[in-house]
Short mmCIF file of C-alpha atoms and ligand atoms in Angstrom, two decimals:
data_model
loop_
_atom_site.label_atom_id
_atom_site.label_comp_id
_atom_site.label_asym_id
_atom_site.label_seq_id
_atom_site.Cartn_x
_atom_site.Cartn_y
_atom_site.Cartn_z
CA MET B 29 -0.67 22.52 -38.33
CA ALA B 30 2.18 24.66 -37.00
CA GLU B 31 4.81 22.49 -35.46
CA LEU B 32 3.21 20.46 -32.75
CA THR B 33 5.20 19.62 -29.61
CA ILE B 34 4.18 16.78 -27.35
CA THR B 35 5.96 15.65 -24.19
CA LEU B 36 5.44 12.33 -22.47
CA LEU B 37 6.46 12.04 -18.82
CA ALA B 38 7.17 8.35 -18.34
CA GLY B 39 8.30 5.79 -15.78
CA GLY B 40 9.13 2.18 -16.64
CA VAL B 41 6.54 -0.36 -17.71
CA GLY B 42 3.47 1.92 -17.81
CA GLY B 43 5.61 4.65 -19.31
CA ALA B 44 6.95 2.38 -22.03
CA LYS B 45 3.44 1.28 -23.03
CA ALA B 46 2.45 4.93 -23.51
CA ALA B 47 5.72 5.65 -25.33
CA GLU B 48 5.17 2.76 -27.74
CA GLY B 49 1.61 3.92 -28.32
CA LEU B 50 2.82 7.41 -29.23
CA ALA B 51 5.64 5.99 -31.38
CA ASN B 52 3.01 4.15 -33.43
CA SER B 53 0.57 7.08 -33.57
CA PRO B 54 0.27 9.97 -36.03
CA PHE B 55 1.96 12.10 -33.32
CA ALA B 56 5.27 10.20 -33.25
CA SER B 57 7.37 12.88 -34.94
CA ALA B 58 6.02 15.56 -32.55
CA THR B 59 6.83 13.61 -29.38
CA LYS B 60 9.73 13.59 -26.95
CA ILE B 61 9.88 11.62 -23.73
CA ILE B 62 11.17 12.71 -20.34
CA GLY B 63 12.12 9.55 -18.41
CA ASN B 64 12.72 8.71 -14.77
CA ILE B 65 16.23 8.20 -13.42
CA ALA B 66 15.42 7.94 -9.71
CA ASP B 67 15.21 4.11 -9.77
CA ASP B 68 18.89 4.01 -10.80
CA ASP B 69 21.26 1.96 -8.69
CA GLU B 70 24.66 0.28 -8.70
CA PHE B 71 25.08 -3.50 -8.97
CA HIS B 72 28.44 -5.30 -9.24
CA GLY B 73 30.06 -1.91 -9.77
CA LEU B 74 27.75 -1.15 -12.72
CA TRP B 75 25.29 1.72 -13.06
CA VAL B 76 21.80 0.46 -13.87
CA SER B 77 18.99 2.75 -15.03
CA PRO B 78 15.93 0.47 -15.14
CA ASP B 79 13.23 2.87 -16.32
CA ILE B 80 15.37 4.35 -19.09
CA ASP B 81 16.38 0.88 -20.28
CA THR B 82 12.75 -0.27 -20.22
CA LEU B 83 11.88 2.67 -22.50
CA ILE B 84 14.79 1.98 -24.86
CA TYR B 85 14.29 -1.80 -25.04
CA SER B 86 10.51 -1.39 -25.53
CA LEU B 87 10.80 1.25 -28.25
CA GLY B 88 13.61 -0.75 -29.90
CA ASP B 89 11.47 -3.92 -29.74
CA GLN B 90 14.18 -5.66 -27.71
CA ILE B 91 12.11 -5.97 -24.53
CA ASP B 92 11.06 -9.30 -23.03
CA ARG B 93 7.32 -8.83 -23.65
CA GLN B 94 6.30 -11.43 -21.06
CA GLN B 95 8.11 -9.69 -18.22
CA GLY B 96 7.79 -6.14 -19.49
CA TRP B 97 11.47 -5.48 -18.65
CA GLY B 98 14.86 -6.88 -19.63
CA ARG B 99 16.02 -8.10 -23.05
CA LYS B 100 14.27 -10.74 -25.12
CA ASN B 101 16.23 -13.93 -25.91
CA GLU B 102 18.26 -13.25 -22.79
CA THR B 103 20.69 -15.65 -21.05
CA HIS B 104 22.07 -15.42 -17.50
CA GLN B 105 25.52 -16.96 -17.56
CA VAL B 106 27.27 -14.02 -15.94
CA LEU B 107 24.71 -13.77 -13.14
CA ASN B 108 24.92 -17.52 -12.48
CA GLU B 109 28.69 -17.24 -12.14
CA LEU B 110 28.33 -14.23 -9.83
CA THR B 111 25.98 -16.33 -7.67
CA VAL B 112 28.63 -19.08 -7.48
CA LEU B 113 31.11 -16.39 -6.46
CA GLY B 114 28.85 -15.56 -3.53
CA GLN B 115 27.51 -12.24 -4.80
CA ASP B 116 23.98 -10.95 -4.11
CA THR B 117 22.15 -11.63 -7.35
CA TRP B 118 18.52 -10.83 -6.53
CA MET B 119 18.58 -8.13 -9.21
CA THR B 120 18.15 -10.18 -12.37
CA LEU B 121 20.57 -8.76 -14.92
CA GLY B 122 20.89 -10.84 -18.08
CA ASP B 123 24.00 -11.13 -20.24
CA LEU B 124 22.79 -8.78 -23.00
CA ASP B 125 21.44 -6.36 -20.42
CA LEU B 126 24.80 -6.37 -18.61
CA ALA B 127 26.46 -5.10 -21.79
CA THR B 128 24.22 -2.01 -21.53
CA HIS B 129 25.29 -1.46 -17.92
CA ILE B 130 28.99 -2.02 -18.65
CA TYR B 131 28.77 0.49 -21.51
CA ARG B 132 26.85 3.03 -19.40
CA THR B 133 29.29 2.73 -16.49
CA HIS B 134 32.33 2.99 -18.77
CA LEU B 135 31.05 6.20 -20.38
CA LYS B 136 30.00 7.58 -16.99
CA HIS B 137 33.59 7.12 -15.75
CA GLN B 138 34.79 9.01 -18.83
CA GLY B 139 32.58 11.92 -17.78
CA VAL B 140 29.89 11.48 -20.45
CA SER B 141 26.53 12.82 -19.22
CA ALA B 142 23.62 10.49 -18.47
CA SER B 143 21.61 12.28 -21.22
CA GLU B 144 24.30 11.60 -23.81
CA ILE B 145 24.65 7.96 -22.73
CA THR B 146 20.88 7.57 -23.06
CA GLN B 147 21.03 9.01 -26.59
CA ARG B 148 23.77 6.62 -27.64
CA LEU B 149 21.96 3.58 -26.23
CA ALA B 150 18.71 4.71 -27.87
CA ALA B 151 20.53 5.06 -31.20
CA ARG B 152 21.99 1.55 -30.83
CA HIS B 153 18.44 0.21 -30.54
CA GLY B 154 17.03 2.29 -33.37
CA VAL B 155 14.81 4.35 -31.07
CA THR B 156 13.51 7.40 -32.91
CA LEU B 157 11.53 9.14 -30.13
CA PRO B 158 14.06 11.31 -28.26
CA ILE B 159 14.43 10.35 -24.59
CA LEU B 160 15.39 13.31 -22.40
CA LEU B 161 16.36 13.13 -18.74
CA PRO B 162 15.02 15.51 -16.08
CA THR B 163 18.55 15.79 -14.65
CA ASP B 164 22.05 14.48 -15.34
CA ASP B 165 22.72 14.30 -11.61
CA VAL B 166 22.17 11.24 -9.44
CA VAL B 167 18.81 11.13 -7.67
CA GLN B 168 17.78 7.90 -5.92
CA THR B 169 14.41 7.06 -4.43
CA GLN B 170 14.61 5.61 -0.92
CA VAL B 171 11.69 3.81 0.69
CA LYS B 172 11.17 3.76 4.46
CA THR B 173 9.68 0.43 5.59
CA PRO B 174 9.29 -1.35 8.94
CA LYS B 175 12.72 -2.88 8.08
CA GLY B 176 14.26 0.60 7.75
CA TRP B 177 15.23 2.67 4.71
CA LEU B 178 15.72 0.64 1.53
CA SER B 179 16.87 1.63 -1.92
CA PHE B 180 14.04 1.52 -4.43
CA GLN B 181 15.33 -1.70 -6.05
CA GLU B 182 15.75 -3.38 -2.64
CA PHE B 183 12.11 -2.57 -1.91
CA PHE B 184 10.81 -3.36 -5.41
CA VAL B 185 12.86 -6.38 -6.49
CA ARG B 186 14.46 -7.94 -3.40
CA GLU B 187 11.41 -7.48 -1.12
CA HIS B 188 8.85 -7.85 -3.95
CA CYS B 189 7.04 -4.65 -2.76
CA GLN B 190 5.68 -6.65 0.19
CA LEU B 191 6.76 -4.33 2.99
CA ASP B 192 4.59 -1.45 4.15
CA VAL B 193 5.67 1.96 2.93
CA ILE B 194 6.12 4.53 5.68
CA ASP B 195 7.88 7.28 3.79
CA ILE B 196 9.62 8.05 0.50
CA GLU B 197 12.60 10.29 -0.17
CA TYR B 198 14.41 11.26 -3.34
CA GLN B 199 18.03 11.28 -2.21
CA GLY B 200 20.11 13.95 -3.95
CA ILE B 201 17.09 15.91 -5.17
CA GLU B 202 17.97 19.25 -3.51
CA SER B 203 21.26 19.58 -5.37
CA ALA B 204 20.04 18.09 -8.67
CA LYS B 205 20.06 20.49 -11.62
CA PRO B 206 17.37 20.14 -14.26
CA THR B 207 18.61 19.62 -17.83
CA ARG B 208 18.15 22.56 -20.21
CA GLU B 209 16.65 20.13 -22.76
CA ALA B 210 13.91 19.00 -20.38
CA LEU B 211 13.02 22.55 -19.29
CA GLU B 212 12.89 23.79 -22.91
CA GLN B 213 10.86 20.80 -24.02
CA ILE B 214 8.28 21.38 -21.26
CA ALA B 215 8.11 25.12 -21.93
CA ASN B 216 7.58 24.56 -25.67
CA SER B 217 4.95 21.84 -25.33
CA ASP B 218 1.44 22.08 -26.71
CA VAL B 219 0.45 18.93 -24.87
CA ILE B 220 2.08 17.19 -21.93
CA VAL B 221 0.95 13.60 -21.50
CA ILE B 222 1.55 11.90 -18.17
CA ALA B 223 1.87 8.16 -18.74
CA PRO B 224 -0.03 5.67 -16.55
CA SER B 225 3.09 5.42 -14.39
CA ASN B 226 3.56 5.35 -10.64
CA PRO B 227 2.61 8.93 -9.60
CA ILE B 228 4.93 8.92 -6.59
CA VAL B 229 8.17 7.21 -7.59
CA SER B 230 8.11 7.53 -11.39
CA ILE B 231 6.31 10.79 -12.24
CA GLY B 232 6.79 12.24 -8.73
CA ALA B 233 10.55 11.78 -8.98
CA ILE B 234 10.67 13.58 -12.34
CA LEU B 235 8.55 16.48 -11.06
CA ALA B 236 10.61 16.73 -7.85
CA VAL B 237 13.77 17.71 -9.75
CA PRO B 238 14.10 21.43 -9.02
CA ASP B 239 12.22 23.64 -11.51
CA ILE B 240 10.60 20.75 -13.40
CA GLN B 241 7.16 20.86 -11.77
CA GLN B 242 7.22 24.66 -11.92
CA ALA B 243 8.01 24.44 -15.64
CA VAL B 244 4.98 22.17 -16.14
CA GLU B 245 2.77 24.56 -14.14
CA GLN B 246 3.98 27.59 -16.09
CA SER B 247 3.95 26.03 -19.54
CA GLY B 248 0.99 26.86 -21.77
CA ALA B 249 0.64 23.15 -22.49
CA TYR B 250 -2.57 21.22 -21.99
CA VAL B 251 -1.66 18.56 -19.40
CA ILE B 252 -3.42 15.21 -19.59
CA ALA B 253 -2.69 12.20 -17.38
CA VAL B 254 -3.66 8.58 -17.95
CA SER B 255 -4.57 7.02 -14.61
CA PRO B 256 -2.44 4.01 -13.65
CA LEU B 257 -5.36 2.70 -11.57
CA ILE B 258 -8.14 0.57 -12.98
CA GLY B 259 -11.02 -0.04 -10.57
CA GLY B 260 -8.93 1.25 -7.65
CA LYS B 261 -6.16 -1.25 -8.35
CA THR B 262 -2.76 -1.00 -9.99
CA VAL B 263 -2.20 -3.13 -13.06
CA LYS B 264 1.16 -4.04 -11.52
CA GLY B 265 3.51 -2.60 -8.92
CA PRO B 266 3.28 -0.70 -5.65
CA ALA B 267 1.59 2.56 -6.69
CA ASP B 268 -1.34 1.74 -4.34
CA LYS B 269 0.89 1.42 -1.24
CA MET B 270 2.81 4.51 -2.21
CA LEU B 271 -0.29 6.63 -2.74
CA GLU B 272 -1.51 5.50 0.67
CA SER B 273 1.79 6.40 2.35
CA ALA B 274 1.59 9.86 0.77
CA GLY B 275 -1.88 10.28 2.32
CA LYS B 276 -3.70 10.01 -1.03
CA SER B 277 -6.67 7.81 -1.78
CA ILE B 278 -6.19 4.86 -4.13
CA ASP B 279 -8.53 6.08 -6.85
CA SER B 280 -9.00 8.85 -9.41
CA LYS B 281 -9.14 11.41 -6.60
CA GLY B 282 -5.71 10.29 -5.36
CA ILE B 283 -4.25 10.67 -8.85
CA TYR B 284 -5.88 14.11 -9.16
CA ASP B 285 -4.34 15.10 -5.80
CA CYS B 286 -0.85 14.25 -7.09
CA TYR B 287 -1.23 16.40 -10.22
CA HIS B 288 -3.87 19.01 -9.36
CA THR B 289 -1.62 22.08 -9.62
CA PHE B 290 -1.21 21.63 -13.38
CA LEU B 291 -3.67 19.00 -14.60
CA ASN B 292 -6.25 19.80 -17.30
CA ALA B 293 -7.58 16.32 -18.01
CA LEU B 294 -7.60 12.83 -16.58
CA VAL B 295 -8.09 9.67 -18.61
CA ILE B 296 -9.88 7.01 -16.57
CA ASP B 297 -11.01 3.49 -17.29
CA GLU B 298 -14.64 2.71 -18.15
CA ILE B 299 -14.86 0.77 -14.91
CA ASP B 300 -14.22 4.04 -13.01
CA GLN B 301 -16.69 6.17 -14.94
CA THR B 302 -18.64 7.10 -11.79
CA ASP B 303 -15.60 9.27 -10.87
CA THR B 304 -16.37 11.56 -13.82
CA ALA B 305 -18.79 13.86 -11.97
CA TRP B 306 -16.37 14.61 -9.12
CA LEU B 307 -13.44 15.17 -11.50
CA THR B 308 -15.55 17.49 -13.66
CA GLU B 309 -16.48 19.49 -10.54
CA GLN B 310 -12.76 20.03 -9.97
CA GLY B 311 -12.59 21.65 -13.41
CA LEU B 312 -11.02 18.71 -15.25
CA ASP B 313 -11.90 17.38 -18.67
CA VAL B 314 -12.40 13.63 -18.41
CA LEU B 315 -11.86 10.95 -21.04
CA VAL B 316 -13.52 7.65 -20.12
CA THR B 317 -12.24 4.72 -22.15
CA PRO B 318 -10.68 1.27 -21.72
CA THR B 319 -7.17 2.05 -20.44
CA LEU B 320 -5.56 -1.39 -20.25
CA MET B 321 -2.92 -1.54 -23.00
CA LYS B 322 -1.78 -4.99 -24.04
CA THR B 323 -1.41 -5.12 -27.80
CA PRO B 324 0.47 -2.64 -30.04
CA GLU B 325 -2.92 -1.62 -31.47
CA GLU B 326 -4.37 -0.89 -28.01
CA LYS B 327 -1.34 1.22 -27.14
CA ALA B 328 -1.43 3.24 -30.37
CA ASP B 329 -5.20 3.60 -30.27
CA LEU B 330 -5.37 4.85 -26.66
CA MET B 331 -2.44 7.23 -26.98
CA SER B 332 -3.74 8.66 -30.29
CA ARG B 333 -7.10 9.32 -28.67
CA VAL B 334 -5.45 10.88 -25.62
CA VAL B 335 -3.58 13.41 -27.80
CA GLU B 336 -6.61 14.09 -30.02
CA PHE B 337 -8.74 14.68 -26.91
CA ALA B 338 -6.09 17.06 -25.53
CA LEU B 339 -5.80 19.03 -28.76
CA SER B 340 -9.57 19.46 -29.19
CA HIS B 341 -10.11 20.46 -25.55
CA LYS B 342 -7.14 22.82 -25.62
CA LYS B 343 -8.75 24.55 -28.57
CA GLN B 344 -12.13 24.72 -26.77
CA ARG B 345 -10.50 26.27 -23.70
CA ALA B 346 -8.76 28.87 -25.87
CA ALA B 347 -12.01 29.77 -27.70
P1 LIG G 422 7.63 0.93 -13.41
O1 LIG G 422 8.63 2.04 -13.40
O2 LIG G 422 8.07 -0.26 -14.25
O3 LIG G 422 7.09 0.58 -12.07
O4 LIG G 422 6.42 1.46 -14.27
P2 LIG G 422 5.63 2.81 -14.30
O5 LIG G 422 5.87 3.66 -13.11
O6 LIG G 422 5.81 3.41 -15.64
O7 LIG G 422 4.18 2.26 -14.29
C1 LIG G 422 3.63 1.53 -13.22
C2 LIG G 422 2.16 1.73 -13.24
O8 LIG G 422 1.66 1.46 -14.54
C3 LIG G 422 1.41 0.82 -12.31
O9 LIG G 422 0.79 1.62 -11.34
C4 LIG G 422 0.38 0.15 -13.20
O10 LIG G 422 -0.87 0.11 -12.59
C5 LIG G 422 0.35 1.02 -14.42
N1 LIG G 422 0.04 0.32 -15.67
C6 LIG G 422 0.76 -0.65 -16.27
N2 LIG G 422 0.17 -1.04 -17.41
C7 LIG G 422 -0.95 -0.28 -17.56
C8 LIG G 422 -1.98 -0.20 -18.57
O11 LIG G 422 -1.98 -0.93 -19.56
N3 LIG G 422 -2.97 0.72 -18.37
C9 LIG G 422 -3.00 1.53 -17.27
N4 LIG G 422 -4.01 2.40 -17.16
N5 LIG G 422 -2.05 1.48 -16.31
C10 LIG G 422 -1.03 0.59 -16.45
CA1 LIG G 423 10.48 2.30 -12.29
#
């Protein structure tokens, strides 16, 4: 095979599951990830990049597997002391995790790019799949609720996603510049896999960086998305509310609507197999399979089959 190039667009928890699956598949050496930076925020003067850290900790096997985020064997002495000092500590940042944020913030102040910081943190954790960023600029998702505009972490962590979502904005997006690495990676891809991540705030925020969605649309890659919905429900998180606020239905059709300008195939759960006919009518290839990934084997197995499906259908389309 001539050199194969695979790109994974990934958010946090769903993104990391797909990333781990690819890392443990025969396609590992062909794969690079483009991660989401729009959930980034500042806490106690430190720059926190939750989705990127979830990818790094997961791929480095340092993640707390129960939670799906944060470090394993974590302690919270610093946060406890900050609470005593009267600080807002609803964002749970453990002691080991804080070292990551101190390091990131320190380098950021020295003028090191977010991409370079990501590379150094990934190297520290022995991560071999390259993690690229869509932009080195600051983009921050804001969520409009009945309580007003909140930062993404205020909505997600402090308010436990319980407020209605009226609107979503990616602050800073107009002036954000895409990274050359991300644009080149997309342009050179044979297959672009969209992880079962939140289509609005994880994947949507990556695609909203100027030129990124256009690069996906113009690339010759076969684009395949794994639906984050199983039986019309999210496995975890607010993707359902966010789809609704964007005027999309909370099902395969809603996912298709988010990606229809570039999507070639959708991977849906067995439970949703009645959606196949409609998706096929839209011109999509459809892979119906169990899509819940819990064990390392389930992750590697699903992601291997996703790429194999993409490669065989790409060939059929070319024939
Ligand atoms: P976040 O940044 O941590 O919120 O995570 P992502 O945006 O990457 O992913 C969130 C989405 O992943 C949610 O909509 C979940 O429904 C979906 N998800 C999580 N685990 C799985 C899984 O094993 N299979 C599928 N199909 N979706 C999943
Ligand atoms: Ca996230």
